[in-house]
Short mmCIF file of N, CA and C in Angstrom, two decimals:
data_model
loop_
_atom_site.label_atom_id
_atom_site.label_comp_id
_atom_site.label_asym_id
_atom_site.label_seq_id
_atom_site.Cartn_x
_atom_site.Cartn_y
_atom_site.Cartn_z
N GLN R 244 65.48 101.88 62.39
CA GLN R 244 65.05 102.87 63.39
C GLN R 244 66.09 103.90 63.52
N VAL R 245 65.74 105.21 63.31
CA VAL R 245 66.65 106.37 63.50
C VAL R 245 66.14 107.25 64.60
N GLN R 246 67.12 107.68 65.42
CA GLN R 246 66.82 108.68 66.44
C GLN R 246 67.70 109.89 66.40
N LEU R 247 67.13 111.07 66.62
CA LEU R 247 67.87 112.22 66.76
C LEU R 247 67.61 112.79 68.20
N VAL R 248 68.65 113.11 68.87
CA VAL R 248 68.60 113.58 70.28
C VAL R 248 69.38 114.82 70.38
N GLU R 249 68.62 115.89 70.83
CA GLU R 249 69.16 117.24 71.06
C GLU R 249 69.63 117.35 72.51
N SER R 250 70.61 118.22 72.68
CA SER R 250 71.09 118.58 74.04
C SER R 250 71.67 119.98 73.99
N GLY R 251 71.86 120.68 75.12
CA GLY R 251 72.52 121.88 75.16
C GLY R 251 71.63 123.07 75.33
N GLY R 252 70.33 122.86 75.37
CA GLY R 252 69.43 124.05 75.65
C GLY R 252 69.51 124.50 77.07
N GLY R 253 68.80 125.67 77.34
CA GLY R 253 68.86 126.09 78.76
C GLY R 253 68.39 127.51 78.86
N LEU R 254 68.68 128.16 79.93
CA LEU R 254 68.24 129.57 80.20
C LEU R 254 69.54 130.42 80.22
N VAL R 255 69.55 131.53 79.48
CA VAL R 255 70.57 132.44 79.49
C VAL R 255 70.11 133.87 79.49
N GLN R 256 70.90 134.79 79.90
CA GLN R 256 70.49 136.19 79.74
C GLN R 256 70.70 136.65 78.34
N ALA R 257 69.94 137.63 77.99
CA ALA R 257 70.04 138.24 76.57
C ALA R 257 71.49 138.65 76.38
N GLY R 258 72.02 138.36 75.23
CA GLY R 258 73.38 138.58 74.84
C GLY R 258 74.35 137.43 75.13
N GLY R 259 73.82 136.43 75.82
CA GLY R 259 74.63 135.23 76.11
C GLY R 259 74.66 134.30 74.95
N SER R 260 75.31 133.13 75.24
CA SER R 260 75.51 132.11 74.18
C SER R 260 75.15 130.78 74.66
N LEU R 261 74.71 129.90 73.66
CA LEU R 261 74.46 128.49 73.98
C LEU R 261 74.92 127.71 72.76
N ARG R 262 75.25 126.43 72.99
CA ARG R 262 75.63 125.61 71.91
C ARG R 262 74.67 124.36 71.93
N LEU R 263 73.92 124.10 70.88
CA LEU R 263 73.10 122.99 70.78
C LEU R 263 73.78 121.84 70.07
N SER R 264 73.52 120.61 70.45
CA SER R 264 74.03 119.44 69.76
C SER R 264 72.91 118.53 69.40
N CYS R 265 73.06 117.91 68.25
CA CYS R 265 72.08 116.84 67.76
C CYS R 265 72.79 115.64 67.38
N ALA R 266 72.58 114.58 67.99
CA ALA R 266 73.30 113.27 67.68
C ALA R 266 72.24 112.34 67.08
N ALA R 267 72.60 111.85 65.87
CA ALA R 267 71.75 110.82 65.19
C ALA R 267 72.29 109.44 65.39
N SER R 268 71.41 108.51 65.61
CA SER R 268 71.82 107.15 65.74
C SER R 268 70.80 106.13 65.14
N GLY R 269 71.29 104.97 64.96
CA GLY R 269 70.36 103.95 64.42
C GLY R 269 70.95 103.44 63.07
N SER R 270 70.06 102.96 62.27
CA SER R 270 70.35 102.21 60.95
C SER R 270 70.62 103.40 59.93
N ILE R 271 71.65 104.05 59.98
CA ILE R 271 72.01 105.16 59.10
C ILE R 271 73.09 104.81 58.11
N LEU R 272 72.74 105.03 56.91
CA LEU R 272 73.76 104.84 55.79
C LEU R 272 74.44 106.21 55.59
N LYS R 273 73.60 107.23 55.40
CA LYS R 273 74.09 108.53 55.16
C LYS R 273 73.05 109.53 55.68
N ILE R 274 73.54 110.74 56.05
CA ILE R 274 72.66 111.83 56.43
C ILE R 274 72.94 112.96 55.44
N ASN R 275 71.96 113.35 54.67
CA ASN R 275 72.08 114.43 53.69
C ASN R 275 71.94 115.74 54.53
N THR R 276 70.95 116.50 54.35
CA THR R 276 70.77 117.66 55.11
C THR R 276 70.30 117.56 56.55
N MET R 277 71.09 118.22 57.41
CA MET R 277 70.73 118.36 58.81
C MET R 277 70.30 119.87 59.12
N GLY R 278 69.48 120.01 60.06
CA GLY R 278 69.11 121.35 60.32
C GLY R 278 68.49 121.65 61.71
N TRP R 279 68.23 122.84 61.95
CA TRP R 279 67.55 123.27 63.18
C TRP R 279 66.33 124.11 62.83
N TYR R 280 65.27 123.79 63.52
CA TYR R 280 64.03 124.56 63.43
C TYR R 280 63.70 124.96 64.84
N ARG R 281 62.81 126.00 64.96
CA ARG R 281 62.30 126.31 66.34
C ARG R 281 60.86 126.71 66.24
N GLN R 282 60.25 126.56 67.49
CA GLN R 282 58.78 126.93 67.56
C GLN R 282 58.58 127.61 68.86
N ALA R 283 58.25 128.86 68.77
CA ALA R 283 57.89 129.70 69.93
C ALA R 283 56.32 129.46 70.30
N PRO R 284 55.97 129.76 71.54
CA PRO R 284 54.58 129.57 71.86
C PRO R 284 53.60 130.34 71.11
N GLY R 285 52.59 129.69 70.45
CA GLY R 285 51.68 130.38 69.62
C GLY R 285 52.04 130.69 68.26
N LYS R 286 53.23 130.15 67.88
CA LYS R 286 53.77 130.44 66.58
C LYS R 286 54.05 129.15 65.79
N GLN R 287 54.14 129.18 64.41
CA GLN R 287 54.48 128.09 63.67
C GLN R 287 56.02 127.75 63.76
N ARG R 288 56.30 126.52 63.54
CA ARG R 288 57.75 126.05 63.46
C ARG R 288 58.39 126.77 62.29
N GLU R 289 59.61 127.28 62.56
CA GLU R 289 60.29 128.06 61.49
C GLU R 289 61.72 127.46 61.36
N LEU R 290 62.28 127.67 60.17
CA LEU R 290 63.59 127.29 59.88
C LEU R 290 64.58 128.20 60.57
N VAL R 291 65.63 127.62 61.19
CA VAL R 291 66.71 128.40 61.75
C VAL R 291 67.96 128.34 60.87
N ALA R 292 68.36 127.10 60.61
CA ALA R 292 69.61 126.88 59.79
C ALA R 292 69.60 125.48 59.32
N THR R 293 70.27 125.30 58.11
CA THR R 293 70.49 123.97 57.63
C THR R 293 71.87 123.77 57.07
N ILE R 294 72.39 122.60 57.01
CA ILE R 294 73.70 122.35 56.46
C ILE R 294 73.61 120.98 55.62
N THR R 295 74.13 121.04 54.51
CA THR R 295 74.16 119.88 53.58
C THR R 295 75.24 118.94 53.95
N SER R 296 75.33 117.85 53.29
CA SER R 296 76.49 116.87 53.47
C SER R 296 77.75 117.40 52.99
N ASP R 297 77.77 118.40 52.01
CA ASP R 297 79.06 118.97 51.52
C ASP R 297 79.30 120.29 52.20
N GLY R 298 78.55 120.66 53.24
CA GLY R 298 78.86 121.70 54.09
C GLY R 298 78.23 123.05 53.74
N SER R 299 77.37 123.07 52.73
CA SER R 299 76.66 124.33 52.42
C SER R 299 75.62 124.65 53.48
N THR R 300 75.61 125.91 53.87
CA THR R 300 74.74 126.36 54.97
C THR R 300 73.66 127.31 54.48
N ASN R 301 72.59 127.37 55.21
CA ASN R 301 71.54 128.36 54.98
C ASN R 301 70.97 128.78 56.31
N TYR R 302 70.68 130.09 56.43
CA TYR R 302 70.18 130.64 57.66
C TYR R 302 68.95 131.49 57.45
N ALA R 303 68.10 131.51 58.50
CA ALA R 303 67.11 132.45 58.59
C ALA R 303 67.67 133.85 58.69
N ASP R 304 67.03 134.85 58.05
CA ASP R 304 67.54 136.17 58.18
C ASP R 304 67.73 136.68 59.66
N SER R 305 66.84 136.19 60.47
CA SER R 305 66.85 136.65 61.88
C SER R 305 67.99 136.22 62.68
N VAL R 306 68.71 135.21 62.20
CA VAL R 306 69.81 134.68 63.03
C VAL R 306 71.15 134.85 62.24
N LYS R 307 71.16 135.40 61.09
CA LYS R 307 72.43 135.58 60.31
C LYS R 307 73.40 136.43 61.09
N GLY R 308 74.64 136.00 61.19
CA GLY R 308 75.64 136.76 61.92
C GLY R 308 75.66 136.44 63.33
N ARG R 309 74.74 135.76 63.92
CA ARG R 309 74.66 135.40 65.29
C ARG R 309 74.75 133.85 65.56
N PHE R 310 74.18 133.14 64.72
CA PHE R 310 74.19 131.63 64.85
C PHE R 310 75.02 131.00 63.79
N THR R 311 75.65 129.89 64.16
CA THR R 311 76.54 129.07 63.22
C THR R 311 76.20 127.65 63.33
N ILE R 312 75.80 127.12 62.20
CA ILE R 312 75.49 125.70 62.16
C ILE R 312 76.80 124.90 61.61
N SER R 313 77.05 123.72 62.12
CA SER R 313 78.19 122.87 61.77
C SER R 313 77.76 121.48 61.96
N ARG R 314 78.62 120.57 61.36
CA ARG R 314 78.29 119.12 61.60
C ARG R 314 79.64 118.34 61.56
N ASP R 315 79.53 117.24 62.25
CA ASP R 315 80.62 116.26 62.21
C ASP R 315 80.01 115.02 61.62
N SER R 316 80.25 114.75 60.31
CA SER R 316 79.57 113.65 59.63
C SER R 316 80.11 112.33 60.14
N ALA R 317 81.27 112.21 60.54
CA ALA R 317 81.75 110.99 61.13
C ALA R 317 81.00 110.54 62.37
N LYS R 318 80.49 111.55 63.12
CA LYS R 318 79.78 111.28 64.37
C LYS R 318 78.27 111.45 64.13
N ASN R 319 77.84 111.69 62.92
CA ASN R 319 76.35 111.91 62.68
C ASN R 319 75.76 112.97 63.66
N THR R 320 76.54 114.02 63.81
CA THR R 320 76.20 115.01 64.74
C THR R 320 76.18 116.46 64.17
N ALA R 321 75.18 117.26 64.50
CA ALA R 321 75.07 118.58 64.10
C ALA R 321 75.11 119.56 65.30
N TYR R 322 75.61 120.75 65.10
CA TYR R 322 75.74 121.73 66.14
C TYR R 322 75.10 123.09 65.74
N LEU R 323 74.66 123.77 66.75
CA LEU R 323 74.14 125.13 66.48
C LEU R 323 74.81 126.02 67.60
N GLN R 324 75.73 126.79 67.19
CA GLN R 324 76.37 127.80 68.10
C GLN R 324 75.47 129.07 68.04
N MET R 325 74.94 129.46 69.15
CA MET R 325 74.05 130.66 69.20
C MET R 325 74.71 131.73 70.07
N ASN R 326 75.00 132.84 69.47
CA ASN R 326 75.63 133.88 70.18
C ASN R 326 74.68 135.12 70.15
N SER R 327 74.93 136.06 71.08
CA SER R 327 74.16 137.33 71.10
C SER R 327 72.70 136.97 71.11
N LEU R 328 72.31 136.02 71.99
CA LEU R 328 70.91 135.60 71.97
C LEU R 328 69.98 136.76 72.42
N LYS R 329 68.83 136.78 71.84
CA LYS R 329 67.82 137.76 72.10
C LYS R 329 66.53 137.11 72.74
N PRO R 330 65.76 137.81 73.40
CA PRO R 330 64.57 137.17 73.96
C PRO R 330 63.68 136.67 72.87
N GLU R 331 63.67 137.23 71.69
CA GLU R 331 62.84 136.64 70.56
C GLU R 331 63.37 135.36 70.03
N ASP R 332 64.54 134.95 70.53
CA ASP R 332 65.09 133.60 70.11
C ASP R 332 64.49 132.52 71.02
N THR R 333 63.85 132.85 72.10
CA THR R 333 63.17 131.88 72.96
C THR R 333 62.18 130.94 72.22
N ALA R 334 62.49 129.70 72.32
CA ALA R 334 61.62 128.80 71.65
C ALA R 334 62.12 127.30 71.95
N VAL R 335 61.33 126.31 71.51
CA VAL R 335 61.81 124.95 71.53
C VAL R 335 62.55 124.71 70.16
N TYR R 336 63.70 124.32 70.30
CA TYR R 336 64.59 124.01 69.13
C TYR R 336 64.59 122.57 68.80
N TYR R 337 64.30 122.22 67.49
CA TYR R 337 64.18 120.91 67.07
C TYR R 337 65.27 120.60 65.98
N CYS R 338 65.88 119.49 66.10
CA CYS R 338 66.89 119.05 65.11
C CYS R 338 66.21 118.20 64.03
N TYR R 339 66.68 118.35 62.84
CA TYR R 339 66.05 117.67 61.78
C TYR R 339 67.17 116.91 60.88
N GLY R 340 66.89 115.85 60.44
CA GLY R 340 67.75 115.13 59.54
C GLY R 340 67.08 114.44 58.39
N MET R 341 67.62 114.56 57.21
CA MET R 341 67.24 113.80 56.02
C MET R 341 68.11 112.66 55.90
N VAL R 342 67.60 111.46 56.30
CA VAL R 342 68.49 110.28 56.41
C VAL R 342 68.21 109.22 55.47
N GLN R 343 69.31 108.71 54.88
CA GLN R 343 69.20 107.50 54.09
C GLN R 343 69.60 106.29 55.02
N THR R 344 68.64 105.39 55.18
CA THR R 344 68.82 104.35 56.11
C THR R 344 69.64 103.18 55.54
N ALA R 345 70.02 102.25 56.41
CA ALA R 345 70.84 101.21 55.92
C ALA R 345 70.21 100.31 54.83
N ILE R 346 68.86 100.32 54.75
CA ILE R 346 68.20 99.50 53.64
C ILE R 346 67.90 100.38 52.52
N GLY R 347 68.53 101.53 52.41
CA GLY R 347 68.41 102.45 51.31
C GLY R 347 67.25 103.41 51.15
N ARG R 348 66.33 103.43 52.15
CA ARG R 348 65.22 104.30 52.15
C ARG R 348 65.59 105.64 52.66
N TYR R 349 64.86 106.64 52.25
CA TYR R 349 65.05 108.05 52.69
C TYR R 349 63.95 108.42 53.58
N GLY R 350 64.24 109.15 54.61
CA GLY R 350 63.20 109.66 55.58
C GLY R 350 63.62 110.91 56.26
N ASN R 351 62.62 111.65 56.68
CA ASN R 351 62.92 112.89 57.42
C ASN R 351 62.54 112.62 58.90
N TYR R 352 63.63 112.85 59.72
CA TYR R 352 63.51 112.56 61.17
C TYR R 352 63.70 113.82 61.99
N TRP R 353 63.05 113.81 63.19
CA TRP R 353 63.00 114.93 64.00
C TRP R 353 63.46 114.54 65.48
N GLY R 354 64.17 115.40 66.18
CA GLY R 354 64.46 115.23 67.54
C GLY R 354 63.26 115.55 68.42
N GLN R 355 63.35 115.42 69.74
CA GLN R 355 62.26 115.68 70.55
C GLN R 355 62.14 117.15 70.99
N GLY R 356 63.17 117.96 70.74
CA GLY R 356 63.11 119.33 71.03
C GLY R 356 63.92 119.62 72.26
N THR R 357 64.57 120.84 72.33
CA THR R 357 65.22 121.32 73.54
C THR R 357 64.75 122.82 73.69
N GLN R 358 64.52 123.23 74.93
CA GLN R 358 64.14 124.57 75.23
C GLN R 358 65.25 125.52 75.36
N VAL R 359 65.13 126.64 74.66
CA VAL R 359 66.08 127.64 74.79
C VAL R 359 65.34 128.94 75.21
N THR R 360 65.81 129.55 76.29
CA THR R 360 65.17 130.69 76.81
C THR R 360 66.26 131.81 77.07
N ALA R 361 66.02 132.94 76.37
CA ALA R 361 66.92 134.07 76.55
C ALA R 361 66.13 135.10 77.30
N SER R 362 66.51 135.45 78.55
CA SER R 362 65.76 136.34 79.39
C SER R 362 66.23 137.84 79.20
N SER R 363 65.38 138.72 79.26
CA SER R 363 65.72 140.18 79.08
C SER R 363 66.12 140.76 80.34
#
């Protein structure tokens, strides 16, 4: 059993900052890629940023230069630092992990989501 739990969402004014955290726990041998996705009302879930186990990152064009993804592999935790937030960043943010479990199986796991609201 693997669980991903997000924290750090909230309400900020446009131009403000938030830092999201995603802690993975359970029968984890290794976490390969971790990432953040978001889903705004009436829209499809979209990629925000990903980070591999060797630290390579990938960002959606809409957040490049404003958001930074990082991870602490020893703690099985990923972070998303969000600066210069815009109203269009408002969404539920979901953490994602590609996990190799203790019995050697690979699986994709998701957190429950955390709301981020940037008010204009």
